[in-house]
Structure formats: C-alpha cells, structure tokens
Amino acid sequence: MSREMEIKETSLKRIIRKLGLKAYKKNKCQKLTDAQKEKKKKRSKQLLRKFADGRHSKILFTDEKLFTVEQVVNKQNDRVYAVSNPYATVSRSSHPASVMVFAGITADGKTPLWFVPEGVK
C-alpha cells in the first residue's frame, strides 16, 4: 500500500497508528440470496411470535466438555524464544487423562456442574 501511495512504509504505519486504525481478519460466511434472507426474516418473526408467551423460560440449554490433562499444540501459534530449541518434539499419549463435565442453563439460572463418570457414554 505504501508503494501505491508513494510514501515510506514507516510513514504509512505512523499515519495508521495516529488514526487509531487496527488490522482485522476477514471472516468467512455463507453468501445468502435475497430469497434466503427473506426466509430467515420470516422464520425469525415466527419464533418471536411462538415464544412471546414466555415459553422460552422453560427451555434448558445443555453442553458438555471433555477436559484433558495433555496440552494441545498449535504449531502455527505456539512459539518459544530461546537460543536453542528446548521443545524440538512434543510427546503425546494416545489416551491422556481426561474428565467430562456437563452443565445446563435456563432463564432462571444454571445447573450445577456434573462430572460424568469415566466410561459413561
């Protein structure tokens, strides 16, 4: 961009910083046609009418999460600054120790955490 504007790169960076601009990544999303947008709008209005009487307060949203002891390695983001490489290899076990946790939430509050016993599917 500095070449296009025929200014130094450092000058461009300074201008961007003074303007308070930040770099953002572009997010991918599904392209919607006008018909799909209209259909989404229609269904949204139907949902609003359906739950206008307060029935939404009786819905229980649940989720579970498996926590493992072993660290997940992301080669793209995990970096170590050192003179030599202290982490040339990262060992992994095929079945690390883990625990499954279950919880739920409603309009009235949340459920207590439930630790799922090992072996339960």
Short mmCIF file of the N, C-alpha and C atoms (twelve columns), coordinates in Angstrom:
data_MODEL
# 
_entry.id   MODEL 
# 
loop_
_atom_site.group_PDB 
_atom_site.id 
_atom_site.type_symbol 
_atom_site.label_atom_id 
_atom_site.label_alt_id 
_atom_site.label_comp_id 
_atom_site.label_asym_id 
_atom_site.label_seq_id 
_atom_site.Cartn_x 
_atom_site.Cartn_y 
_atom_site.Cartn_z 
_atom_site.pdbx_PDB_model_num 
ATOM 1   N N  . MET A 1   0.828   -1.187  0.000  1 
ATOM 2   C CA . MET A 1   0.000   0.000   0.000  1 
ATOM 3   C C  . MET A 1   0.875   1.255   0.000  1 
ATOM 4   N N  . SER A 2   2.037   1.184   0.671  1 
ATOM 5   C CA . SER A 2   2.916   2.357   0.695  1 
ATOM 6   C C  . SER A 2   3.456   2.657   -0.700 1 
ATOM 7   N N  . ARG A 3   3.665   1.614   -1.494 1 
ATOM 8   C CA . ARG A 3   4.143   1.828   -2.872 1 
ATOM 9   C C  . ARG A 3   3.085   2.534   -3.708 1 
ATOM 10  N N  . GLU A 4   1.838   2.112   -3.537 1 
ATOM 11  C CA . GLU A 4   0.742   2.725   -4.288 1 
ATOM 12  C C  . GLU A 4   0.604   4.205   -3.951 1 
ATOM 13  N N  . MET A 5   0.813   4.542   -2.682 1 
ATOM 14  C CA . MET A 5   0.675   5.930   -2.241 1 
ATOM 15  C C  . MET A 5   1.981   6.704   -2.379 1 
ATOM 16  N N  . GLU A 6   3.042   6.000   -2.749 1 
ATOM 17  C CA . GLU A 6   4.367   6.580   -2.951 1 
ATOM 18  C C  . GLU A 6   4.882   7.294   -1.705 1 
ATOM 19  N N  . ILE A 7   4.743   6.614   -0.550 1 
ATOM 20  C CA . ILE A 7   5.316   7.108   0.703  1 
ATOM 21  C C  . ILE A 7   6.051   5.950   1.375  1 
ATOM 22  N N  . LYS A 8   6.889   6.277   2.355  1 
ATOM 23  C CA . LYS A 8   7.636   5.245   3.062  1 
ATOM 24  C C  . LYS A 8   6.691   4.387   3.908  1 
ATOM 25  N N  . GLU A 9   7.084   3.121   4.088  1 
ATOM 26  C CA . GLU A 9   6.271   2.199   4.874  1 
ATOM 27  C C  . GLU A 9   6.155   2.661   6.327  1 
ATOM 28  N N  . THR A 10  7.245   3.197   6.878  1 
ATOM 29  C CA . THR A 10  7.210   3.688   8.265  1 
ATOM 30  C C  . THR A 10  6.250   4.869   8.413  1 
ATOM 31  N N  . SER A 11  6.199   5.731   7.391  1 
ATOM 32  C CA . SER A 11  5.262   6.868   7.430  1 
ATOM 33  C C  . SER A 11  3.824   6.367   7.410  1 
ATOM 34  N N  . LEU A 12  3.575   5.360   6.580  1 
ATOM 35  C CA . LEU A 12  2.230   4.793   6.491  1 
ATOM 36  C C  . LEU A 12  1.825   4.173   7.829  1 
ATOM 37  N N  . LYS A 13  2.737   3.441   8.464  1 
ATOM 38  C CA . LYS A 13  2.445   2.821   9.760  1 
ATOM 39  C C  . LYS A 13  2.148   3.885   10.816 1 
ATOM 40  N N  . ARG A 14  2.903   4.985   10.797 1 
ATOM 41  C CA . ARG A 14  2.694   6.072   11.753 1 
ATOM 42  C C  . ARG A 14  1.314   6.704   11.542 1 
ATOM 43  N N  . ILE A 15  0.951   6.930   10.290 1 
ATOM 44  C CA . ILE A 15  -0.357  7.527   9.977  1 
ATOM 45  C C  . ILE A 15  -1.482  6.613   10.459 1 
ATOM 46  N N  . ILE A 16  -1.334  5.316   10.191 1 
ATOM 47  C CA . ILE A 16  -2.352  4.345   10.610 1 
ATOM 48  C C  . ILE A 16  -2.492  4.349   12.128 1 
ATOM 49  N N  . ARG A 17  -1.367  4.394   12.846 1 
ATOM 50  C CA . ARG A 17  -1.393  4.405   14.309 1 
ATOM 51  C C  . ARG A 17  -2.051  5.683   14.829 1 
ATOM 52  N N  . LYS A 18  -1.721  6.846   14.230 1 
ATOM 53  C CA . LYS A 18  -2.303  8.120   14.670 1 
ATOM 54  C C  . LYS A 18  -3.810  8.167   14.431 1 
ATOM 55  N N  . LEU A 19  -4.273  7.524   13.359 1 
ATOM 56  C CA . LEU A 19  -5.705  7.486   13.065 1 
ATOM 57  C C  . LEU A 19  -6.451  6.491   13.956 1 
ATOM 58  N N  . GLY A 20  -5.697  5.683   14.699 1 
ATOM 59  C CA . GLY A 20  -6.320  4.699   15.590 1 
ATOM 60  C C  . GLY A 20  -6.891  3.502   14.855 1 
ATOM 61  N N  . LEU A 21  -6.371  3.233   13.668 1 
ATOM 62  C CA . LEU A 21  -6.864  2.101   12.886 1 
ATOM 63  C C  . LEU A 21  -6.222  0.808   13.369 1 
ATOM 64  N N  . LYS A 22  -6.945  -0.295  13.237 1 
ATOM 65  C CA . LYS A 22  -6.438  -1.610  13.615 1 
ATOM 66  C C  . LYS A 22  -6.663  -2.575  12.465 1 
ATOM 67  N N  . ALA A 23  -5.807  -3.572  12.378 1 
ATOM 68  C CA . ALA A 23  -5.939  -4.593  11.341 1 
ATOM 69  C C  . ALA A 23  -6.912  -5.664  11.821 1 
ATOM 70  N N  . TYR A 24  -7.829  -6.056  10.973 1 
ATOM 71  C CA . TYR A 24  -8.796  -7.094  11.297 1 
ATOM 72  C C  . TYR A 24  -8.745  -8.171  10.233 1 
ATOM 73  N N  . LYS A 25  -8.944  -9.423  10.660 1 
ATOM 74  C CA . LYS A 25  -9.008  -10.531 9.714  1 
ATOM 75  C C  . LYS A 25  -10.400 -10.570 9.106  1 
ATOM 76  N N  . LYS A 26  -10.473 -10.966 7.849  1 
ATOM 77  C CA . LYS A 26  -11.767 -11.126 7.200  1 
ATOM 78  C C  . LYS A 26  -12.355 -12.462 7.637  1 
ATOM 79  N N  . ASN A 27  -13.630 -12.463 7.995  1 
ATOM 80  C CA . ASN A 27  -14.321 -13.688 8.383  1 
ATOM 81  C C  . ASN A 27  -15.095 -14.238 7.202  1 
ATOM 82  N N  . LYS A 28  -15.090 -15.551 7.086  1 
ATOM 83  C CA . LYS A 28  -15.855 -16.194 6.024  1 
ATOM 84  C C  . LYS A 28  -17.271 -16.437 6.522  1 
ATOM 85  N N  . CYS A 29  -18.227 -16.298 5.626  1 
ATOM 86  C CA . CYS A 29  -19.608 -16.629 5.962  1 
ATOM 87  C C  . CYS A 29  -20.319 -17.072 4.689  1 
ATOM 88  N N  . GLN A 30  -21.429 -17.731 4.880  1 
ATOM 89  C CA . GLN A 30  -22.207 -18.232 3.755  1 
ATOM 90  C C  . GLN A 30  -22.887 -17.058 3.056  1 
ATOM 91  N N  . LYS A 31  -22.779 -17.012 1.731  1 
ATOM 92  C CA . LYS A 31  -23.444 -15.958 0.970  1 
ATOM 93  C C  . LYS A 31  -24.925 -16.310 0.867  1 
ATOM 94  N N  . LEU A 32  -25.778 -15.370 1.251  1 
ATOM 95  C CA . LEU A 32  -27.215 -15.598 1.225  1 
ATOM 96  C C  . LEU A 32  -27.854 -14.868 0.052  1 
ATOM 97  N N  . THR A 33  -28.774 -15.558 -0.603 1 
ATOM 98  C CA . THR A 33  -29.539 -14.927 -1.677 1 
ATOM 99  C C  . THR A 33  -30.651 -14.096 -1.042 1 
ATOM 100 N N  . ASP A 34  -31.300 -13.273 -1.834 1 
ATOM 101 C CA . ASP A 34  -32.407 -12.464 -1.318 1 
ATOM 102 C C  . ASP A 34  -33.540 -13.352 -0.815 1 
ATOM 103 N N  . ALA A 35  -33.774 -14.478 -1.504 1 
ATOM 104 C CA . ALA A 35  -34.829 -15.410 -1.087 1 
ATOM 105 C C  . ALA A 35  -34.492 -16.026 0.274  1 
ATOM 106 N N  . GLN A 36  -33.226 -16.386 0.477  1 
ATOM 107 C CA . GLN A 36  -32.807 -16.961 1.758  1 
ATOM 108 C C  . GLN A 36  -32.926 -15.934 2.881  1 
ATOM 109 N N  . LYS A 37  -32.563 -14.680 2.596  1 
ATOM 110 C CA . LYS A 37  -32.677 -13.620 3.603  1 
ATOM 111 C C  . LYS A 37  -34.140 -13.416 4.004  1 
ATOM 112 N N  . GLU A 38  -35.021 -13.433 3.027  1 
ATOM 113 C CA . GLU A 38  -36.449 -13.258 3.292  1 
ATOM 114 C C  . GLU A 38  -36.988 -14.422 4.124  1 
ATOM 115 N N  . LYS A 39  -36.538 -15.635 3.807  1 
ATOM 116 C CA . LYS A 39  -36.958 -16.827 4.544  1 
ATOM 117 C C  . LYS A 39  -36.481 -16.759 5.999  1 
ATOM 118 N N  . LYS A 40  -35.241 -16.299 6.218  1 
ATOM 119 C CA . LYS A 40  -34.714 -16.147 7.582  1 
ATOM 120 C C  . LYS A 40  -35.531 -15.119 8.364  1 
ATOM 121 N N  . LYS A 41  -35.881 -14.023 7.703  1 
ATOM 122 C CA . LYS A 41  -36.663 -12.967 8.341  1 
ATOM 123 C C  . LYS A 41  -38.039 -13.498 8.749  1 
ATOM 124 N N  . LYS A 42  -38.665 -14.264 7.855  1 
ATOM 125 C CA . LYS A 42  -39.986 -14.831 8.116  1 
ATOM 126 C C  . LYS A 42  -39.924 -15.795 9.303  1 
ATOM 127 N N  . ARG A 43  -38.925 -16.668 9.321  1 
ATOM 128 C CA . ARG A 43  -38.792 -17.648 10.403 1 
ATOM 129 C C  . ARG A 43  -38.459 -16.970 11.732 1 
ATOM 130 N N  . SER A 44  -37.677 -15.902 11.692 1 
ATOM 131 C CA . SER A 44  -37.355 -15.163 12.917 1 
ATOM 132 C C  . SER A 44  -38.613 -14.563 13.530 1 
ATOM 133 N N  . LYS A 45  -39.466 -14.007 12.690 1 
ATOM 134 C CA . LYS A 45  -40.720 -13.430 13.179 1 
ATOM 135 C C  . LYS A 45  -41.624 -14.514 13.757 1 
ATOM 136 N N  . GLN A 46  -41.626 -15.712 13.120 1 
ATOM 137 C CA . GLN A 46  -42.416 -16.829 13.638 1 
ATOM 138 C C  . GLN A 46  -41.922 -17.242 15.027 1 
ATOM 139 N N  . LEU A 47  -40.606 -17.297 15.208 1 
ATOM 140 C CA . LEU A 47  -40.037 -17.655 16.511 1 
ATOM 141 C C  . LEU A 47  -40.403 -16.629 17.576 1 
ATOM 142 N N  . LEU A 48  -40.335 -15.350 17.217 1 
ATOM 143 C CA . LEU A 48  -40.705 -14.299 18.171 1 
ATOM 144 C C  . LEU A 48  -42.165 -14.435 18.605 1 
ATOM 145 N N  . ARG A 49  -43.056 -14.733 17.651 1 
ATOM 146 C CA . ARG A 49  -44.471 -14.925 17.982 1 
ATOM 147 C C  . ARG A 49  -44.659 -16.173 18.847 1 
ATOM 148 N N  . LYS A 50  -43.939 -17.238 18.503 1 
ATOM 149 C CA . LYS A 50  -44.079 -18.517 19.208 1 
ATOM 150 C C  . LYS A 50  -43.672 -18.398 20.675 1 
ATOM 151 N N  . PHE A 51  -42.611 -17.640 20.951 1 
ATOM 152 C CA . PHE A 51  -42.100 -17.541 22.310 1 
ATOM 153 C C  . PHE A 51  -42.517 -16.249 23.015 1 
ATOM 154 N N  . ALA A 52  -43.477 -15.523 22.463 1 
ATOM 155 C CA . ALA A 52  -43.931 -14.270 23.072 1 
ATOM 156 C C  . ALA A 52  -44.652 -14.517 24.390 1 
ATOM 157 N N  . ASP A 53  -45.212 -15.717 24.582 1 
ATOM 158 C CA . ASP A 53  -45.969 -16.016 25.798 1 
ATOM 159 C C  . ASP A 53  -45.089 -16.436 26.976 1 
ATOM 160 N N  . GLY A 54  -43.769 -16.436 26.799 1 
ATOM 161 C CA . GLY A 54  -42.863 -16.758 27.900 1 
ATOM 162 C C  . GLY A 54  -42.435 -18.211 27.967 1 
ATOM 163 N N  . ARG A 55  -42.797 -19.025 26.970 1 
ATOM 164 C CA . ARG A 55  -42.407 -20.440 26.983 1 
ATOM 165 C C  . ARG A 55  -40.898 -20.625 26.904 1 
ATOM 166 N N  . HIS A 56  -40.192 -19.613 26.405 1 
ATOM 167 C CA . HIS A 56  -38.741 -19.731 26.283 1 
ATOM 168 C C  . HIS A 56  -38.065 -19.879 27.640 1 
ATOM 169 N N  . SER A 57  -38.731 -19.452 28.706 1 
ATOM 170 C CA . SER A 57  -38.124 -19.553 30.035 1 
ATOM 171 C C  . SER A 57  -38.082 -20.994 30.536 1 
ATOM 172 N N  . LYS A 58  -38.770 -21.903 29.854 1 
ATOM 173 C CA . LYS A 58  -38.787 -23.313 30.257 1 
ATOM 174 C C  . LYS A 58  -37.781 -24.155 29.473 1 
ATOM 175 N N  . ILE A 59  -37.005 -23.536 28.608 1 
ATOM 176 C CA . ILE A 59  -36.032 -24.273 27.793 1 
ATOM 177 C C  . ILE A 59  -34.742 -24.441 28.583 1 
ATOM 178 N N  . LEU A 60  -34.180 -25.651 28.535 1 
ATOM 179 C CA . LEU A 60  -32.906 -25.951 29.178 1 
ATOM 180 C C  . LEU A 60  -31.859 -26.147 28.088 1 
ATOM 181 N N  . PHE A 61  -30.847 -25.290 28.075 1 
ATOM 182 C CA . PHE A 61  -29.732 -25.425 27.144 1 
ATOM 183 C C  . PHE A 61  -28.620 -26.176 27.861 1 
ATOM 184 N N  . THR A 62  -28.113 -27.241 27.244 1 
ATOM 185 C CA . THR A 62  -27.074 -28.049 27.883 1 
ATOM 186 C C  . THR A 62  -25.847 -28.147 26.995 1 
ATOM 187 N N  . ASP A 63  -24.729 -28.457 27.635 1 
ATOM 188 C CA . ASP A 63  -23.485 -28.671 26.899 1 
ATOM 189 C C  . ASP A 63  -22.572 -29.528 27.751 1 
ATOM 190 N N  . GLU A 64  -21.670 -30.211 27.086 1 
ATOM 191 C CA . GLU A 64  -20.658 -30.980 27.792 1 
ATOM 192 C C  . GLU A 64  -19.303 -30.687 27.181 1 
ATOM 193 N N  . LYS A 65  -18.269 -30.851 27.980 1 
ATOM 194 C CA . LYS A 65  -16.912 -30.542 27.535 1 
ATOM 195 C C  . LYS A 65  -15.971 -31.588 28.098 1 
ATOM 196 N N  . LEU A 66  -15.089 -32.083 27.245 1 
ATOM 197 C CA . LEU A 66  -14.067 -33.034 27.665 1 
ATOM 198 C C  . LEU A 66  -12.782 -32.260 27.928 1 
ATOM 199 N N  . PHE A 67  -12.317 -32.284 29.164 1 
ATOM 200 C CA . PHE A 67  -11.065 -31.632 29.534 1 
ATOM 201 C C  . PHE A 67  -9.986  -32.697 29.630 1 
ATOM 202 N N  . THR A 68  -8.847  -32.466 28.966 1 
ATOM 203 C CA . THR A 68  -7.732  -33.403 29.032 1 
ATOM 204 C C  . THR A 68  -6.557  -32.756 29.738 1 
ATOM 205 N N  . VAL A 69  -5.717  -33.602 30.325 1 
ATOM 206 C CA . VAL A 69  -4.546  -33.120 31.053 1 
ATOM 207 C C  . VAL A 69  -3.472  -32.663 30.082 1 
ATOM 208 N N  . GLU A 70  -3.416  -33.289 28.924 1 
ATOM 209 C CA . GLU A 70  -2.362  -33.026 27.953 1 
ATOM 210 C C  . GLU A 70  -2.574  -31.691 27.238 1 
ATOM 211 N N  . GLN A 71  -1.500  -30.967 27.044 1 
ATOM 212 C CA . GLN A 71  -1.561  -29.670 26.370 1 
ATOM 213 C C  . GLN A 71  -1.758  -29.870 24.872 1 
ATOM 214 N N  . VAL A 72  -2.604  -29.054 24.282 1 
ATOM 215 C CA . VAL A 72  -2.807  -29.074 22.839 1 
ATOM 216 C C  . VAL A 72  -1.738  -28.200 22.201 1 
ATOM 217 N N  . VAL A 73  -1.094  -28.703 21.153 1 
ATOM 218 C CA . VAL A 73  -0.028  -27.959 20.486 1 
ATOM 219 C C  . VAL A 73  -0.562  -27.386 19.184 1 
ATOM 220 N N  . ASN A 74  -0.419  -26.081 19.016 1 
ATOM 221 C CA . ASN A 74  -0.783  -25.411 17.779 1 
ATOM 222 C C  . ASN A 74  0.510   -24.873 17.177 1 
ATOM 223 N N  . LYS A 75  1.037   -25.560 16.165 1 
ATOM 224 C CA . LYS A 75  2.336   -25.188 15.605 1 
ATOM 225 C C  . LYS A 75  2.327   -23.805 14.963 1 
ATOM 226 N N  . GLN A 76  1.169   -23.325 14.569 1 
ATOM 227 C CA . GLN A 76  1.088   -22.008 13.945 1 
ATOM 228 C C  . GLN A 76  1.203   -20.878 14.972 1 
ATOM 229 N N  . ASN A 77  0.694   -21.095 16.190 1 
ATOM 230 C CA . ASN A 77  0.628   -20.015 17.175 1 
ATOM 231 C C  . ASN A 77  1.571   -20.163 18.358 1 
ATOM 232 N N  . ASP A 78  1.936   -21.394 18.714 1 
ATOM 233 C CA . ASP A 78  2.793   -21.616 19.885 1 
ATOM 234 C C  . ASP A 78  4.248   -21.405 19.513 1 
ATOM 235 N N  . ARG A 79  4.892   -20.452 20.166 1 
ATOM 236 C CA . ARG A 79  6.293   -20.135 19.889 1 
ATOM 237 C C  . ARG A 79  7.059   -20.011 21.195 1 
ATOM 238 N N  . VAL A 80  8.358   -20.334 21.161 1 
ATOM 239 C CA . VAL A 80  9.251   -20.187 22.301 1 
ATOM 240 C C  . VAL A 80  10.485  -19.456 21.809 1 
ATOM 241 N N  . TYR A 81  10.850  -18.358 22.472 1 
ATOM 242 C CA . TYR A 81  12.067  -17.640 22.120 1 
ATOM 243 C C  . TYR A 81  13.202  -18.196 22.971 1 
ATOM 244 N N  . ALA A 82  14.218  -18.758 22.312 1 
ATOM 245 C CA . ALA A 82  15.349  -19.355 23.024 1 
ATOM 246 C C  . ALA A 82  16.542  -19.420 22.091 1 
ATOM 247 N N  . VAL A 83  17.735  -19.608 22.671 1 
ATOM 248 C CA . VAL A 83  18.959  -19.741 21.875 1 
ATOM 249 C C  . VAL A 83  18.938  -21.063 21.120 1 
ATOM 250 N N  . SER A 84  18.551  -22.144 21.807 1 
ATOM 251 C CA . SER A 84  18.397  -23.444 21.154 1 
ATOM 252 C C  . SER A 84  16.963  -23.916 21.372 1 
ATOM 253 N N  . ASN A 85  16.548  -24.908 20.625 1 
ATOM 254 C CA . ASN A 85  15.170  -25.370 20.675 1 
ATOM 255 C C  . ASN A 85  14.963  -26.338 21.841 1 
ATOM 256 N N  . PRO A 86  14.353  -25.875 22.954 1 
ATOM 257 C CA . PRO A 86  14.129  -26.775 24.083 1 
ATOM 258 C C  . PRO A 86  12.956  -27.731 23.839 1 
ATOM 259 N N  . TYR A 87  12.120  -27.409 22.850 1 
ATOM 260 C CA . TYR A 87  10.932  -28.213 22.570 1 
ATOM 261 C C  . TYR A 87  10.977  -28.751 21.145 1 
ATOM 262 N N  . ALA A 88  12.039  -29.468 20.809 1 
ATOM 263 C CA . ALA A 88  12.163  -29.995 19.452 1 
ATOM 264 C C  . ALA A 88  11.014  -30.949 19.148 1 
ATOM 265 N N  . THR A 89  10.619  -31.744 20.142 1 
ATOM 266 C CA . THR A 89  9.480   -32.644 19.970 1 
ATOM 267 C C  . THR A 89  8.556   -32.497 21.164 1 
ATOM 268 N N  . VAL A 90  7.293   -32.716 20.929 1 
ATOM 269 C CA . VAL A 90  6.298   -32.705 21.995 1 
ATOM 270 C C  . VAL A 90  5.661   -34.080 22.012 1 
ATOM 271 N N  . SER A 91  5.842   -34.808 23.106 1 
ATOM 272 C CA . SER A 91  5.299   -36.165 23.175 1 
ATOM 273 C C  . SER A 91  3.821   -36.123 23.542 1 
ATOM 274 N N  . ARG A 92  3.084   -37.085 23.000 1 
ATOM 275 C CA . ARG A 92  1.656   -37.198 23.264 1 
ATOM 276 C C  . ARG A 92  1.324   -38.645 23.575 1 
ATOM 277 N N  . SER A 93  0.396   -38.851 24.483 1 
ATOM 278 C CA . SER A 93  -0.069  -40.207 24.738 1 
ATOM 279 C C  . SER A 93  -1.354  -40.426 23.953 1 
ATOM 280 N N  . SER A 94  -1.657  -41.686 23.649 1 
ATOM 281 C CA . SER A 94  -2.841  -41.958 22.834 1 
ATOM 282 C C  . SER A 94  -4.135  -41.789 23.633 1 
ATOM 283 N N  . HIS A 95  -4.085  -41.976 24.954 1 
ATOM 284 C CA . HIS A 95  -5.271  -41.806 25.799 1 
ATOM 285 C C  . HIS A 95  -4.904  -41.007 27.049 1 
ATOM 286 N N  . PRO A 96  -4.828  -39.672 26.936 1 
ATOM 287 C CA . PRO A 96  -4.457  -38.868 28.107 1 
ATOM 288 C C  . PRO A 96  -5.580  -38.865 29.149 1 
ATOM 289 N N  . ALA A 97  -5.223  -38.584 30.387 1 
ATOM 290 C CA . ALA A 97  -6.217  -38.488 31.452 1 
ATOM 291 C C  . ALA A 97  -7.187  -37.355 31.128 1 
ATOM 292 N N  . SER A 98  -8.480  -37.611 31.340 1 
ATOM 293 C CA . SER A 98  -9.475  -36.601 30.991 1 
ATOM 294 C C  . SER A 98  -10.692 -36.720 31.897 1 
ATOM 295 N N  . VAL A 99  -11.509 -35.685 31.889 1 
ATOM 296 C CA . VAL A 99  -12.758 -35.679 32.639 1 
ATOM 297 C C  . VAL A 99  -13.817 -34.961 31.798 1 
ATOM 298 N N  . MET A 100 -15.030 -35.527 31.771 1 
ATOM 299 C CA . MET A 100 -16.152 -34.931 31.045 1 
ATOM 300 C C  . MET A 100 -17.002 -34.154 32.048 1 
ATOM 301 N N  . VAL A 101 -17.319 -32.904 31.707 1 
ATOM 302 C CA . VAL A 101 -18.130 -32.048 32.576 1 
ATOM 303 C C  . VAL A 101 -19.386 -31.645 31.812 1 
ATOM 304 N N  . PHE A 102 -20.536 -31.695 32.499 1 
ATOM 305 C CA . PHE A 102 -21.831 -31.393 31.905 1 
ATOM 306 C C  . PHE A 102 -22.474 -30.254 32.690 1 
ATOM 307 N N  . ALA A 103 -23.140 -29.343 31.998 1 
ATOM 308 C CA . ALA A 103 -23.842 -28.241 32.662 1 
ATOM 309 C C  . ALA A 103 -25.014 -27.786 31.806 1 
ATOM 310 N N  . GLY A 104 -25.922 -27.069 32.430 1 
ATOM 311 C CA . GLY A 104 -27.078 -26.546 31.719 1 
ATOM 312 C C  . GLY A 104 -27.418 -25.156 32.214 1 
ATOM 313 N N  . ILE A 105 -28.226 -24.453 31.408 1 
ATOM 314 C CA . ILE A 105 -28.631 -23.093 31.784 1 
ATOM 315 C C  . ILE A 105 -30.057 -22.849 31.297 1 
ATOM 316 N N  . THR A 106 -30.828 -22.135 32.112 1 
ATOM 317 C CA . THR A 106 -32.188 -21.745 31.760 1 
ATOM 318 C C  . THR A 106 -32.331 -20.251 32.022 1 
ATOM 319 N N  . ALA A 107 -33.527 -19.742 31.788 1 
ATOM 320 C CA . ALA A 107 -33.786 -18.328 32.073 1 
ATOM 321 C C  . ALA A 107 -33.717 -18.059 33.575 1 
ATOM 322 N N  . ASP A 108 -33.965 -19.098 34.390 1 
ATOM 323 C CA . ASP A 108 -33.956 -18.947 35.848 1 
ATOM 324 C C  . ASP A 108 -32.575 -19.092 36.472 1 
ATOM 325 N N  . GLY A 109 -31.633 -19.624 35.739 1 
ATOM 326 C CA . GLY A 109 -30.298 -19.811 36.305 1 
ATOM 327 C C  . GLY A 109 -29.581 -20.974 35.654 1 
ATOM 328 N N  . LYS A 110 -28.565 -21.468 36.347 1 
ATOM 329 C CA . LYS A 110 -27.747 -22.535 35.783 1 
ATOM 330 C C  . LYS A 110 -27.800 -23.772 36.667 1 
ATOM 331 N N  . THR A 111 -27.520 -24.917 36.056 1 
ATOM 332 C CA . THR A 111 -27.459 -26.166 36.803 1 
ATOM 333 C C  . THR A 111 -26.086 -26.281 37.443 1 
ATOM 334 N N  . PRO A 112 -25.955 -27.098 38.467 1 
ATOM 335 C CA . PRO A 112 -24.609 -27.333 38.999 1 
ATOM 336 C C  . PRO A 112 -23.798 -28.135 37.987 1 
ATOM 337 N N  . LEU A 113 -22.477 -28.020 38.055 1 
ATOM 338 C CA . LEU A 113 -21.616 -28.809 37.179 1 
ATOM 339 C C  . LEU A 113 -21.744 -30.270 37.567 1 
ATOM 340 N N  . TRP A 114 -21.806 -31.132 36.559 1 
ATOM 341 C CA . TRP A 114 -21.901 -32.562 36.805 1 
ATOM 342 C C  . TRP A 114 -20.709 -33.225 36.145 1 
ATOM 343 N N  . PHE A 115 -19.896 -33.908 36.930 1 
ATOM 344 C CA . PHE A 115 -18.727 -34.598 36.413 1 
ATOM 345 C C  . PHE A 115 -19.140 -36.003 36.017 1 
ATOM 346 N N  . VAL A 116 -19.061 -36.293 34.724 1 
ATOM 347 C CA . VAL A 116 -19.510 -37.574 34.186 1 
ATOM 348 C C  . VAL A 116 -18.492 -38.648 34.555 1 
ATOM 349 N N  . PRO A 117 -18.953 -39.766 35.149 1 
ATOM 350 C CA . PRO A 117 -18.020 -40.842 35.490 1 
ATOM 351 C C  . PRO A 117 -17.333 -41.404 34.243 1 
ATOM 352 N N  . GLU A 118 -16.113 -41.858 34.407 1 
ATOM 353 C CA . GLU A 118 -15.342 -42.391 33.288 1 
ATOM 354 C C  . GLU A 118 -16.029 -43.638 32.740 1 
ATOM 355 N N  . GLY A 119 -16.078 -43.767 31.436 1 
ATOM 356 C CA . GLY A 119 -16.686 -44.925 30.795 1 
ATOM 357 C C  . GLY A 119 -18.140 -44.731 30.417 1 
ATOM 358 N N  . VAL A 120 -18.806 -43.693 30.909 1 
ATOM 359 C CA . VAL A 120 -20.203 -43.421 30.575 1 
ATOM 360 C C  . VAL A 120 -20.247 -42.761 29.213 1 
ATOM 361 N N  . LYS A 121 -21.146 -43.232 28.352 1 
ATOM 362 C CA . LYS A 121 -21.251 -42.657 27.007 1 
ATOM 363 C C  . LYS A 121 -22.502 -41.833 26.883 1 
# 
